[in-house]
PDB file of C-alpha atoms in Angstrom:
ATOM      1  CA  MET M   1    -159.790 107.704-147.607  1.00  0.00           C
ATOM      2  CA  ALA M   2    -158.552 106.160-143.783  1.00  0.00           C
ATOM      3  CA  PHE M   3    -162.440 107.193-142.660  1.00  0.00           C
ATOM      4  CA  VAL M   4    -163.322 104.362-145.063  1.00  0.00           C
ATOM      5  CA  VAL M   5    -160.868 102.431-144.115  1.00  0.00           C
ATOM      6  CA  LEU M   6    -161.656 102.868-140.710  1.00  0.00           C
ATOM      7  CA  ILE M   7    -166.557 102.313-141.356  1.00  0.00           C
ATOM      8  CA  CYS M   8    -164.822  99.082-143.392  1.00  0.00           C
ATOM      9  CA  LEU M   9    -162.979  97.805-139.845  1.00  0.00           C
ATOM     10  CA  LEU M  10    -165.924  98.484-138.051  1.00  0.00           C
ATOM     11  CA  SER M  11    -168.710  97.200-139.650  1.00  0.00           C
ATOM     12  CA  TYR M  12    -166.075  94.127-139.862  1.00  0.00           C
ATOM     13  CA  LEU M  13    -166.033  93.414-136.548  1.00  0.00           C
ATOM     14  CA  ILE M  14    -169.210  94.257-135.223  1.00  0.00           C
ATOM     15  CA  LEU M  15    -170.267  91.107-137.969  1.00  0.00           C
ATOM     16  CA  ARG M  16    -167.847  89.132-136.470  1.00  0.00           C
ATOM     17  CA  VAL M  17    -168.873  89.790-132.500  1.00  0.00           C
ATOM     18  CA  THR M  18    -172.248  89.416-133.772  1.00  0.00           C
ATOM     19  CA  GLN M  19    -172.092  86.019-135.899  1.00  0.00           C
ATOM     20  CA  LYS M  20    -173.245  83.209-134.893  1.00  0.00           C
ATOM     21  CA  LYS M  21    -172.328  79.708-135.906  1.00  0.00           C
ATOM     22  CA  TYR M  22    -174.245  76.618-136.462  1.00  0.00           C
ATOM     23  CA  VAL M  23    -173.102  73.099-136.734  1.00  0.00           C
ATOM     24  CA  THR M  24    -175.956  70.307-138.426  1.00  0.00           C
ATOM     25  CA  VAL M  25    -175.712  67.334-138.961  1.00  0.00           C
ATOM     26  CA  ASN M  26    -178.226  64.855-141.204  1.00  0.00           C
ATOM     27  CA  ASP M  27    -177.327  61.453-141.851  1.00  0.00           C
ATOM     28  CA  ARG M  28    -174.948  62.610-145.216  1.00  0.00           C
ATOM     29  CA  TYR M  29    -173.815  65.867-144.594  1.00  0.00           C
ATOM     30  CA  VAL M  30    -172.236  68.057-141.741  1.00  0.00           C
ATOM     31  CA  ILE M  31    -172.693  71.983-142.164  1.00  0.00           C
ATOM     32  CA  ILE M  32    -170.951  74.413-140.104  1.00  0.00           C
ATOM     33  CA  GLN M  33    -172.487  77.898-141.818  1.00  0.00           C
ATOM     34  CA  LEU M  34    -171.656  81.235-140.328  1.00  0.00           C
ATOM     35  CA  LYS M  35    -174.854  84.293-139.679  1.00  0.00           C
ATOM     36  CA  PRO M  36    -174.917  86.198-140.551  1.00  0.00           C
ATOM     37  CA  LYS M  37    -172.859  85.586-143.969  1.00  0.00           C
ATOM     38  CA  PHE M  38    -170.429  87.875-144.019  1.00  0.00           C
ATOM     39  CA  LEU M  39    -167.198  87.107-146.153  1.00  0.00           C
ATOM     40  CA  SER M  40    -167.479  83.729-144.903  1.00  0.00           C
ATOM     41  CA  LYS M  41    -168.700  80.348-146.969  1.00  0.00           C
ATOM     42  CA  ILE M  42    -170.644  76.820-145.778  1.00  0.00           C
ATOM     43  CA  LYS M  43    -168.408  74.011-145.452  1.00  0.00           C
ATOM     44  CA  VAL M  44    -170.575  70.759-145.627  1.00  0.00           C
ATOM     45  CA  TYR M  45    -168.009  67.530-145.232  1.00  0.00           C
ATOM     46  CA  ASN M  46    -169.716  63.914-145.494  1.00  0.00           C
ATOM     47  CA  VAL M  47    -170.330  61.481-142.564  1.00  0.00           C
ATOM     48  CA  GLN M  48    -168.502  58.562-144.051  1.00  0.00           C
ATOM     49  CA  ASP M  49    -165.263  61.211-143.756  1.00  0.00           C
ATOM     50  CA  ILE M  50    -165.906  61.578-140.052  1.00  0.00           C
ATOM     51  CA  ASP M  51    -163.558  59.289-138.358  1.00  0.00           C
ATOM     52  CA  GLN M  52    -163.983  60.854-135.154  1.00  0.00           C
ATOM     53  CA  ILE M  53    -166.345  63.356-133.288  1.00  0.00           C
ATOM     54  CA  TYR M  54    -164.078  65.508-129.747  1.00  0.00           C
ATOM     55  CA  VAL M  55    -163.659  67.387-127.478  1.00  0.00           C
ATOM     56  CA  TYR M  56    -159.663  69.832-126.504  1.00  0.00           C
ATOM     57  CA  LYS M  57    -159.089  72.144-124.354  1.00  0.00           C
ATOM     58  CA  ASN M  58    -158.178  75.819-126.023  1.00  0.00           C
ATOM     59  CA  PRO M  59    -154.645  76.536-124.452  1.00  0.00           C
ATOM     60  CA  ASN M  60    -155.333  80.032-124.767  1.00  0.00           C
ATOM     61  CA  GLY M  61    -158.198  80.682-121.991  1.00  0.00           C
ATOM     62  CA  SER M  62    -161.072  78.943-120.790  1.00  0.00           C
ATOM     63  CA  TYR M  63    -162.413  77.429-124.239  1.00  0.00           C
ATOM     64  CA  TRP M  64    -163.348  73.999-124.947  1.00  0.00           C
ATOM     65  CA  ASP M  65    -163.594  73.105-129.056  1.00  0.00           C
ATOM     66  CA  VAL M  66    -165.436  70.544-130.731  1.00  0.00           C
ATOM     67  CA  LYS M  67    -163.671  69.226-133.124  1.00  0.00           C
ATOM     68  CA  MET M  68    -164.009  65.975-135.706  1.00  0.00           C
ATOM     69  CA  ILE M  69    -161.379  63.962-137.462  1.00  0.00           C
ATOM     70  CA  LEU M  70    -161.845  63.830-141.055  1.00  0.00           C
ATOM     71  CA  ASN M  71    -160.256  61.153-143.571  1.00  0.00           C
ATOM     72  CA  GLU M  72    -158.810  62.559-146.719  1.00  0.00           C
ATOM     73  CA  GLY M  73    -157.076  60.762-150.032  1.00  0.00           C
ATOM     74  CA  LYS M  74    -153.935  62.277-148.637  1.00  0.00           C
ATOM     75  CA  GLY M  75    -154.141  61.228-144.418  1.00  0.00           C
ATOM     76  CA  GLN M  76    -156.947  63.306-141.014  1.00  0.00           C
ATOM     77  CA  LYS M  77    -157.421  66.077-140.404  1.00  0.00           C
ATOM     78  CA  HIS M  78    -158.319  67.719-138.124  1.00  0.00           C
ATOM     79  CA  VAL M  79    -161.841  70.032-138.367  1.00  0.00           C
ATOM     80  CA  LYS M  80    -163.469  72.302-135.625  1.00  0.00           C
ATOM     81  CA  LEU M  81    -166.635  72.809-135.690  1.00  0.00           C
ATOM     82  CA  THR M  82    -167.213  75.208-132.948  1.00  0.00           C
ATOM     83  CA  THR M  83    -165.478  76.607-129.420  1.00  0.00           C
ATOM     84  CA  LEU M  84    -167.294  76.877-126.025  1.00  0.00           C
ATOM     85  CA  ASN M  85    -167.352  78.611-122.895  1.00  0.00           C
ATOM     86  CA  SER M  86    -168.611  75.263-120.782  1.00  0.00           C
ATOM     87  CA  ALA M  87    -166.729  72.309-120.663  1.00  0.00           C
ATOM     88  CA  SER M  88    -169.153  70.577-120.312  1.00  0.00           C
ATOM     89  CA  LYS M  89    -171.642  71.398-122.455  1.00  0.00           C
ATOM     90  CA  ALA M  90    -168.616  70.364-124.922  1.00  0.00           C
ATOM     91  CA  LYS M  91    -169.092  67.413-124.049  1.00  0.00           C
ATOM     92  CA  PHE M  92    -172.829  66.755-124.746  1.00  0.00           C
ATOM     93  CA  LEU M  93    -172.348  68.362-128.138  1.00  0.00           C
ATOM     94  CA  GLU M  94    -169.242  65.209-128.595  1.00  0.00           C
ATOM     95  CA  GLN M  95    -171.200  63.351-127.689  1.00  0.00           C
ATOM     96  CA  GLU M  96    -175.141  63.614-129.047  1.00  0.00           C
ATOM     97  CA  ILE M  97    -172.112  64.244-132.499  1.00  0.00           C
ATOM     98  CA  GLU M  98    -171.432  60.649-132.388  1.00  0.00           C
ATOM     99  CA  GLN M  99    -174.760  58.766-131.067  1.00  0.00           C
ATOM    100  CA  HIS M 100    -177.429  60.275-134.476  1.00  0.00           C
ATOM    101  CA  LEU M 101    -173.957  59.176-136.027  1.00  0.00           C
ATOM    102  CA  GLN M 102    -173.265  56.224-134.833  1.00  0.00           C
ATOM    103  CA  ILE M 103    -169.600  56.900-134.389  1.00  0.00           C
ATOM    104  CA  GLN M 104    -167.762  54.773-131.449  1.00  0.00           C
ATOM    105  CA  ASP M 105    -166.373  56.950-128.651  1.00  0.00           C
ATOM    106  CA  VAL M 106    -162.334  56.727-128.720  1.00  0.00           C
ATOM    107  CA  VAL M 107    -159.517  59.116-127.111  1.00  0.00           C
ATOM    108  CA  VAL M 108    -158.048  60.606-129.425  1.00  0.00           C
ATOM    109  CA  PRO M 109    -154.935  61.990-128.231  1.00  0.00           C
ATOM    110  CA  GLU M 110    -155.212  65.762-128.957  1.00  0.00           C
ATOM    111  CA  GLU M 111    -158.632  64.950-126.528  1.00  0.00           C
ATOM    112  CA  SER M 112    -159.081  66.974-122.873  1.00  0.00           C
TER     113      SER M 112
END
């Protein structure tokens, strides 16, 4: 029994390490999906609900998160799009998404 649990745990860890995150942005939706899909679901967000895109420096290391602020009925929600290991790549991705969605860049208090 312990052997089966160990094999399942190792398989899960290997799949998580080899997973890639794909962010698709079109005129109507922002879609986030992990491939290969293993115990994860596709996340779809309506473009009309997006208030801002920003870059946040992760305090645990030298990684930058590209996040978006969503307007919801109960307030706002911060959602991580992806994590990158370069500040310039993260800033470039933020600017490209904002330009595509025609969002005015505003400084967010959490932004790096």
